[in-house]
């Protein structure tokens, strides 16, 4: 692993065979497209629960389109969010990716795929590697509480992954690959078949990366001055495979069915334990997920429809040993956690009144958790009913849109919870002014309720207890938004406040003689040496309050034909209150911005696309450790499309990630208090072929 190295690699990808009555060309190699503008008013669904243009939705939604993602050379969901949304940040590790949105962490952000919750977390971090970027049509991000539509966990925001389902060609075959330094490779193969209302959509994605460091020393345990060599990586390498299959069938124009299945397997690739140097591990983390769903929709007419979906999601992870220990042989697998969820949704979208849309729905959700190390085998269910009405009224030369809704959730352990929502939007030509109030809630997780956790890390015991007396977390979110939107320019400014009470946090409790005796009785497997070294244990409690205030500014302009410029800025002031004192929220970032400049032009049989994007942010706050410094990270990506043969389109691409070679080389005692995880400047290269008939 070398800091700042530049690695040039060539990827060859076979892409897109079309067999139909005529050849379909990709829009970005069409020789008639001399200039191309971004769509500044796309269709969205997340904010109000039904499809409408972004300009018409009463709740502001940020949309990341597939075109923007591809033109920036983005291959992962983590890069898509952090390069394009300043209010989002990521901290990758072997225990999943720690996501923050608007100052709040993973457990307050709801991840959806086509409106269905993505289950499967690793120490509270949702496994974002289960998202198939090859199928992403767009990513819709709703800031703030949204429990009136989506229930528990939607306190900090909702990220809804909308997948693609082509219906324009008989057969499409594609293979897309991108490689760069540090062993990074992402390759996706898709096969789509569509005829007479029947569609089959198959995809396979292989993703891999090597572990790397930006430091070679770490502080010794218990010391802030003495260091020792380490092989512990800043970024944990992995090998991942994801397979998905979806079928659709529309026997009539009004009736449609769909069924899908997805399987993923991932294993880390970390340095092995070495007796001569710190930082190695005896095992790799192995993850597996299986997700399937069936659903259907019946459209009575253009304004009235009924849809139903069932989703079953299974996820598990554990330790696969690649070093022999006293207890395990090489190849042994020890399961740590197994999760299962079942979700049933029924929703009616109705046009009961002129210029009005009413949504009525019901959800039933079952969560089950089996954790060996946490000694849990528990389940909990939630039954919910919700209703929302949106009405448009002409006032003078403008239009007023009012939305009111509420959701009633009955949770097995916490009874009833009511989450209302109200929003107003006044539109006058290209100008929109919005005001929103929404309530959020989050039921404590099964681990927070029932954990009886004992583990040994580097010879030291770690103990955590759940708490069955926890209360749900609740929040109140208010926002004001002003927007100007035309085909050439979109400007949006949002100010918001999010207040959370009864935050569930893990508190450390000092060990005394009485508590040590209790812990030894609870965990007889703890050795005398481990007990002698034990200084504290953890207990989940409702003790903190949260307060987040922020501003979001988004600007996008089609400056000239083929030239688009966008800039986004987020100011976030996130605090927690514990024991009567306010402190800055862990891992929060006060100022962050993203910038992108994209140029596209076509000359007969050749098209050029150039994209420059950057992320700039101030320091990341840590409560008990040194803050991570701010940084500016810039990336350049170019793609070149050639319609030069009778049998194929050719599209090579080349780019540079981290143009100015920024890295964080600090020595950190925990090896986790970072904000920038780049290994340095890297060249990325790719090549695509699109076969013709």
mmCIF file with all atom_site columns, C-alpha atoms in Angstrom, residues 260-369:
data_model
loop_
_atom_site.group_PDB
_atom_site.id
_atom_site.type_symbol
_atom_site.label_atom_id
_atom_site.label_alt_id
_atom_site.label_comp_id
_atom_site.label_asym_id
_atom_site.label_entity_id
_atom_site.label_seq_id
_atom_site.pdbx_PDB_ins_code
_atom_site.Cartn_x
_atom_site.Cartn_y
_atom_site.Cartn_z
_atom_site.occupancy
_atom_site.B_iso_or_equiv
_atom_site.pdbx_formal_charge
_atom_site.auth_seq_id
_atom_site.auth_comp_id
_atom_site.auth_asym_id
_atom_site.auth_atom_id
_atom_site.pdbx_PDB_model_num
ATOM 1   C CA . UNK A 1 260 ? -37.726 -9.581  -8.133  1.00 0.00 ? 260 UNK A CA 1
ATOM 2   C CA . UNK A 1 261 ? -34.896 -11.431 -6.417  1.00 0.00 ? 261 UNK A CA 1
ATOM 3   C CA . UNK A 1 262 ? -31.502 -10.137 -5.301  1.00 0.00 ? 262 UNK A CA 1
ATOM 4   C CA . UNK A 1 263 ? -28.541 -11.935 -3.720  1.00 0.00 ? 263 UNK A CA 1
ATOM 5   C CA . UNK A 1 264 ? -25.265 -10.460 -2.544  1.00 0.00 ? 264 UNK A CA 1
ATOM 6   C CA . UNK A 1 265 ? -22.074 -11.878 -1.029  1.00 0.00 ? 265 UNK A CA 1
ATOM 7   C CA . UNK A 1 266 ? -19.235 -9.783  0.350   1.00 0.00 ? 266 UNK A CA 1
ATOM 8   C CA . UNK A 1 267 ? -16.053 -10.569 2.282   1.00 0.00 ? 267 UNK A CA 1
ATOM 9   C CA . UNK A 1 268 ? -13.403 -8.200  3.581   1.00 0.00 ? 268 UNK A CA 1
ATOM 10  C CA . UNK A 1 269 ? -9.732  -8.429  2.638   1.00 0.00 ? 269 UNK A CA 1
ATOM 11  C CA . UNK A 1 270 ? -7.686  -7.233  5.625   1.00 0.00 ? 270 UNK A CA 1
ATOM 12  C CA . UNK A 1 271 ? -4.057  -7.808  6.646   1.00 0.00 ? 271 UNK A CA 1
ATOM 13  C CA . UNK A 1 272 ? -3.641  -10.986 8.706   1.00 0.00 ? 272 UNK A CA 1
ATOM 14  C CA . UNK A 1 273 ? -2.408  -11.011 12.278  1.00 0.00 ? 273 UNK A CA 1
ATOM 15  C CA . UNK A 1 274 ? 1.347   -10.566 12.441  1.00 0.00 ? 274 UNK A CA 1
ATOM 16  C CA . UNK A 1 275 ? 3.157   -11.128 15.765  1.00 0.00 ? 275 UNK A CA 1
ATOM 17  C CA . UNK A 1 276 ? 5.818   -8.565  14.798  1.00 0.00 ? 276 UNK A CA 1
ATOM 18  C CA . UNK A 1 277 ? 3.500   -5.636  13.991  1.00 0.00 ? 277 UNK A CA 1
ATOM 19  C CA . UNK A 1 278 ? 0.137   -4.347  15.238  1.00 0.00 ? 278 UNK A CA 1
ATOM 20  C CA . UNK A 1 279 ? -3.037  -3.895  13.235  1.00 0.00 ? 279 UNK A CA 1
ATOM 21  C CA . UNK A 1 280 ? -3.663  -7.331  11.732  1.00 0.00 ? 280 UNK A CA 1
ATOM 22  C CA . UNK A 1 281 ? -6.755  -9.484  12.257  1.00 0.00 ? 281 UNK A CA 1
ATOM 23  C CA . UNK A 1 282 ? -7.445  -13.208 12.634  1.00 0.00 ? 282 UNK A CA 1
ATOM 24  C CA . UNK A 1 283 ? -10.602 -13.184 10.507  1.00 0.00 ? 283 UNK A CA 1
ATOM 25  C CA . UNK A 1 284 ? -12.475 -11.511 7.699   1.00 0.00 ? 284 UNK A CA 1
ATOM 26  C CA . UNK A 1 285 ? -16.035 -10.213 7.936   1.00 0.00 ? 285 UNK A CA 1
ATOM 27  C CA . UNK A 1 286 ? -18.411 -12.075 5.614   1.00 0.00 ? 286 UNK A CA 1
ATOM 28  C CA . UNK A 1 287 ? -21.847 -10.770 4.645   1.00 0.00 ? 287 UNK A CA 1
ATOM 29  C CA . UNK A 1 288 ? -24.727 -12.371 2.753   1.00 0.00 ? 288 UNK A CA 1
ATOM 30  C CA . UNK A 1 289 ? -28.100 -10.963 1.783   1.00 0.00 ? 289 UNK A CA 1
ATOM 31  C CA . UNK A 1 290 ? -31.172 -12.334 0.014   1.00 0.00 ? 290 UNK A CA 1
ATOM 32  C CA . UNK A 1 291 ? -34.054 -10.036 -0.903  1.00 0.00 ? 291 UNK A CA 1
ATOM 33  C CA . UNK A 1 292 ? -37.157 -10.789 -2.924  1.00 0.00 ? 292 UNK A CA 1
ATOM 34  C CA . UNK A 1 293 ? -40.415 -9.013  -3.619  1.00 0.00 ? 293 UNK A CA 1
ATOM 35  C CA . UNK A 1 294 ? -43.659 -9.388  -5.538  1.00 0.00 ? 294 UNK A CA 1
ATOM 36  C CA . UNK A 1 295 ? -46.168 -6.687  -6.329  1.00 0.00 ? 295 UNK A CA 1
ATOM 37  C CA . UNK A 1 296 ? -48.762 -5.357  -8.669  1.00 0.00 ? 296 UNK A CA 1
ATOM 38  C CA . UNK A 1 297 ? -50.704 -2.269  -9.636  1.00 0.00 ? 297 UNK A CA 1
ATOM 39  C CA . UNK A 1 298 ? -54.149 -1.770  -11.133 1.00 0.00 ? 298 UNK A CA 1
ATOM 40  C CA . UNK A 1 299 ? -55.007 1.573   -12.722 1.00 0.00 ? 299 UNK A CA 1
ATOM 41  C CA . UNK A 1 300 ? -58.722 2.274   -12.766 1.00 0.00 ? 300 UNK A CA 1
ATOM 42  C CA . UNK A 1 301 ? -57.958 5.372   -14.853 1.00 0.00 ? 301 UNK A CA 1
ATOM 43  C CA . UNK A 1 302 ? -55.245 8.016   -15.116 1.00 0.00 ? 302 UNK A CA 1
ATOM 44  C CA . UNK A 1 303 ? -55.930 9.358   -11.610 1.00 0.00 ? 303 UNK A CA 1
ATOM 45  C CA . UNK A 1 304 ? -56.961 6.293   -9.617  1.00 0.00 ? 304 UNK A CA 1
ATOM 46  C CA . UNK A 1 305 ? -54.855 3.241   -8.876  1.00 0.00 ? 305 UNK A CA 1
ATOM 47  C CA . UNK A 1 306 ? -54.336 0.497   -6.307  1.00 0.00 ? 306 UNK A CA 1
ATOM 48  C CA . UNK A 1 307 ? -51.002 -1.193  -5.645  1.00 0.00 ? 307 UNK A CA 1
ATOM 49  C CA . UNK A 1 308 ? -49.723 -3.890  -3.311  1.00 0.00 ? 308 UNK A CA 1
ATOM 50  C CA . UNK A 1 309 ? -46.210 -5.176  -2.546  1.00 0.00 ? 309 UNK A CA 1
ATOM 51  C CA . UNK A 1 310 ? -44.598 -7.840  -0.373  1.00 0.00 ? 310 UNK A CA 1
ATOM 52  C CA . UNK A 1 311 ? -40.866 -7.705  0.376   1.00 0.00 ? 311 UNK A CA 1
ATOM 53  C CA . UNK A 1 312 ? -38.836 -10.261 2.328   1.00 0.00 ? 312 UNK A CA 1
ATOM 54  C CA . UNK A 1 313 ? -35.266 -9.336  3.193   1.00 0.00 ? 313 UNK A CA 1
ATOM 55  C CA . UNK A 1 314 ? -32.696 -11.605 4.858   1.00 0.00 ? 314 UNK A CA 1
ATOM 56  C CA . UNK A 1 315 ? -29.227 -10.511 5.901   1.00 0.00 ? 315 UNK A CA 1
ATOM 57  C CA . UNK A 1 316 ? -26.480 -12.076 7.967   1.00 0.00 ? 316 UNK A CA 1
ATOM 58  C CA . UNK A 1 317 ? -22.826 -11.573 8.724   1.00 0.00 ? 317 UNK A CA 1
ATOM 59  C CA . UNK A 1 318 ? -20.085 -13.178 10.750  1.00 0.00 ? 318 UNK A CA 1
ATOM 60  C CA . UNK A 1 319 ? -16.391 -13.954 11.039  1.00 0.00 ? 319 UNK A CA 1
ATOM 61  C CA . UNK A 1 320 ? -14.506 -16.216 8.632   1.00 0.00 ? 320 UNK A CA 1
ATOM 62  C CA . UNK A 1 321 ? -11.110 -17.110 10.095  1.00 0.00 ? 321 UNK A CA 1
ATOM 63  C CA . UNK A 1 322 ? -8.024  -17.007 7.894   1.00 0.00 ? 322 UNK A CA 1
ATOM 64  C CA . UNK A 1 323 ? -5.559  -17.327 10.800  1.00 0.00 ? 323 UNK A CA 1
ATOM 65  C CA . UNK A 1 324 ? -5.490  -20.330 13.094  1.00 0.00 ? 324 UNK A CA 1
ATOM 66  C CA . UNK A 1 325 ? -6.259  -19.475 16.718  1.00 0.00 ? 325 UNK A CA 1
ATOM 67  C CA . UNK A 1 326 ? -6.644  -21.457 19.920  1.00 0.00 ? 326 UNK A CA 1
ATOM 68  C CA . UNK A 1 327 ? -10.378 -21.781 19.309  1.00 0.00 ? 327 UNK A CA 1
ATOM 69  C CA . UNK A 1 328 ? -10.746 -21.774 15.495  1.00 0.00 ? 328 UNK A CA 1
ATOM 70  C CA . UNK A 1 329 ? -9.185  -23.339 12.411  1.00 0.00 ? 329 UNK A CA 1
ATOM 71  C CA . UNK A 1 330 ? -8.588  -21.552 9.114   1.00 0.00 ? 330 UNK A CA 1
ATOM 72  C CA . UNK A 1 331 ? -11.880 -21.453 7.191   1.00 0.00 ? 331 UNK A CA 1
ATOM 73  C CA . UNK A 1 332 ? -14.141 -21.648 10.270  1.00 0.00 ? 332 UNK A CA 1
ATOM 74  C CA . UNK A 1 333 ? -17.183 -19.374 10.133  1.00 0.00 ? 333 UNK A CA 1
ATOM 75  C CA . UNK A 1 334 ? -18.827 -17.915 13.240  1.00 0.00 ? 334 UNK A CA 1
ATOM 76  C CA . UNK A 1 335 ? -22.126 -16.131 12.660  1.00 0.00 ? 335 UNK A CA 1
ATOM 77  C CA . UNK A 1 336 ? -22.501 -12.843 14.514  1.00 0.00 ? 336 UNK A CA 1
ATOM 78  C CA . UNK A 1 337 ? -25.893 -11.568 13.400  1.00 0.00 ? 337 UNK A CA 1
ATOM 79  C CA . UNK A 1 338 ? -28.858 -12.654 11.321  1.00 0.00 ? 338 UNK A CA 1
ATOM 80  C CA . UNK A 1 339 ? -31.751 -10.379 10.391  1.00 0.00 ? 339 UNK A CA 1
ATOM 81  C CA . UNK A 1 340 ? -35.024 -10.930 8.615   1.00 0.00 ? 340 UNK A CA 1
ATOM 82  C CA . UNK A 1 341 ? -37.786 -8.510  7.716   1.00 0.00 ? 341 UNK A CA 1
ATOM 83  C CA . UNK A 1 342 ? -41.160 -8.950  6.053   1.00 0.00 ? 342 UNK A CA 1
ATOM 84  C CA . UNK A 1 343 ? -43.024 -5.923  4.738   1.00 0.00 ? 343 UNK A CA 1
ATOM 85  C CA . UNK A 1 344 ? -46.515 -5.838  3.234   1.00 0.00 ? 344 UNK A CA 1
ATOM 86  C CA . UNK A 1 345 ? -47.785 -2.636  1.661   1.00 0.00 ? 345 UNK A CA 1
ATOM 87  C CA . UNK A 1 346 ? -51.160 -1.680  0.201   1.00 0.00 ? 346 UNK A CA 1
ATOM 88  C CA . UNK A 1 347 ? -51.655 1.822   -1.188  1.00 0.00 ? 347 UNK A CA 1
ATOM 89  C CA . UNK A 1 348 ? -54.439 3.541   -3.111  1.00 0.00 ? 348 UNK A CA 1
ATOM 90  C CA . UNK A 1 349 ? -53.772 6.755   -5.035  1.00 0.00 ? 349 UNK A CA 1
ATOM 91  C CA . UNK A 1 350 ? -57.090 8.443   -5.737  1.00 0.00 ? 350 UNK A CA 1
ATOM 92  C CA . UNK A 1 351 ? -58.294 11.542  -7.560  1.00 0.00 ? 351 UNK A CA 1
ATOM 93  C CA . UNK A 1 352 ? -61.397 12.104  -5.454  1.00 0.00 ? 352 UNK A CA 1
ATOM 94  C CA . UNK A 1 353 ? -61.490 15.860  -5.984  1.00 0.00 ? 353 UNK A CA 1
ATOM 95  C CA . UNK A 1 354 ? -60.576 17.974  -9.022  1.00 0.00 ? 354 UNK A CA 1
ATOM 96  C CA . UNK A 1 355 ? -56.954 19.135  -8.735  1.00 0.00 ? 355 UNK A CA 1
ATOM 97  C CA . UNK A 1 356 ? -56.550 16.888  -5.684  1.00 0.00 ? 356 UNK A CA 1
ATOM 98  C CA . UNK A 1 357 ? -54.735 13.629  -4.922  1.00 0.00 ? 357 UNK A CA 1
ATOM 99  C CA . UNK A 1 358 ? -55.562 11.398  -1.959  1.00 0.00 ? 358 UNK A CA 1
ATOM 100 C CA . UNK A 1 359 ? -53.347 8.571   -0.737  1.00 0.00 ? 359 UNK A CA 1
ATOM 101 C CA . UNK A 1 360 ? -54.607 5.902   1.653   1.00 0.00 ? 360 UNK A CA 1
ATOM 102 C CA . UNK A 1 361 ? -52.421 3.012   2.688   1.00 0.00 ? 361 UNK A CA 1
ATOM 103 C CA . UNK A 1 362 ? -51.488 0.365   5.187   1.00 0.00 ? 362 UNK A CA 1
ATOM 104 C CA . UNK A 1 363 ? -48.152 -1.274  6.080   1.00 0.00 ? 363 UNK A CA 1
ATOM 105 C CA . UNK A 1 364 ? -47.322 -4.334  8.139   1.00 0.00 ? 364 UNK A CA 1
ATOM 106 C CA . UNK A 1 365 ? -43.666 -4.792  9.018   1.00 0.00 ? 365 UNK A CA 1
ATOM 107 C CA . UNK A 1 366 ? -41.978 -7.618  10.932  1.00 0.00 ? 366 UNK A CA 1
ATOM 108 C CA . UNK A 1 367 ? -38.366 -7.452  12.109  1.00 0.00 ? 367 UNK A CA 1
ATOM 109 C CA . UNK A 1 368 ? -36.497 -10.447 13.527  1.00 0.00 ? 368 UNK A CA 1
ATOM 110 C CA . UNK A 1 369 ? -32.981 -10.428 14.957  1.00 0.00 ? 369 UNK A CA 1
#
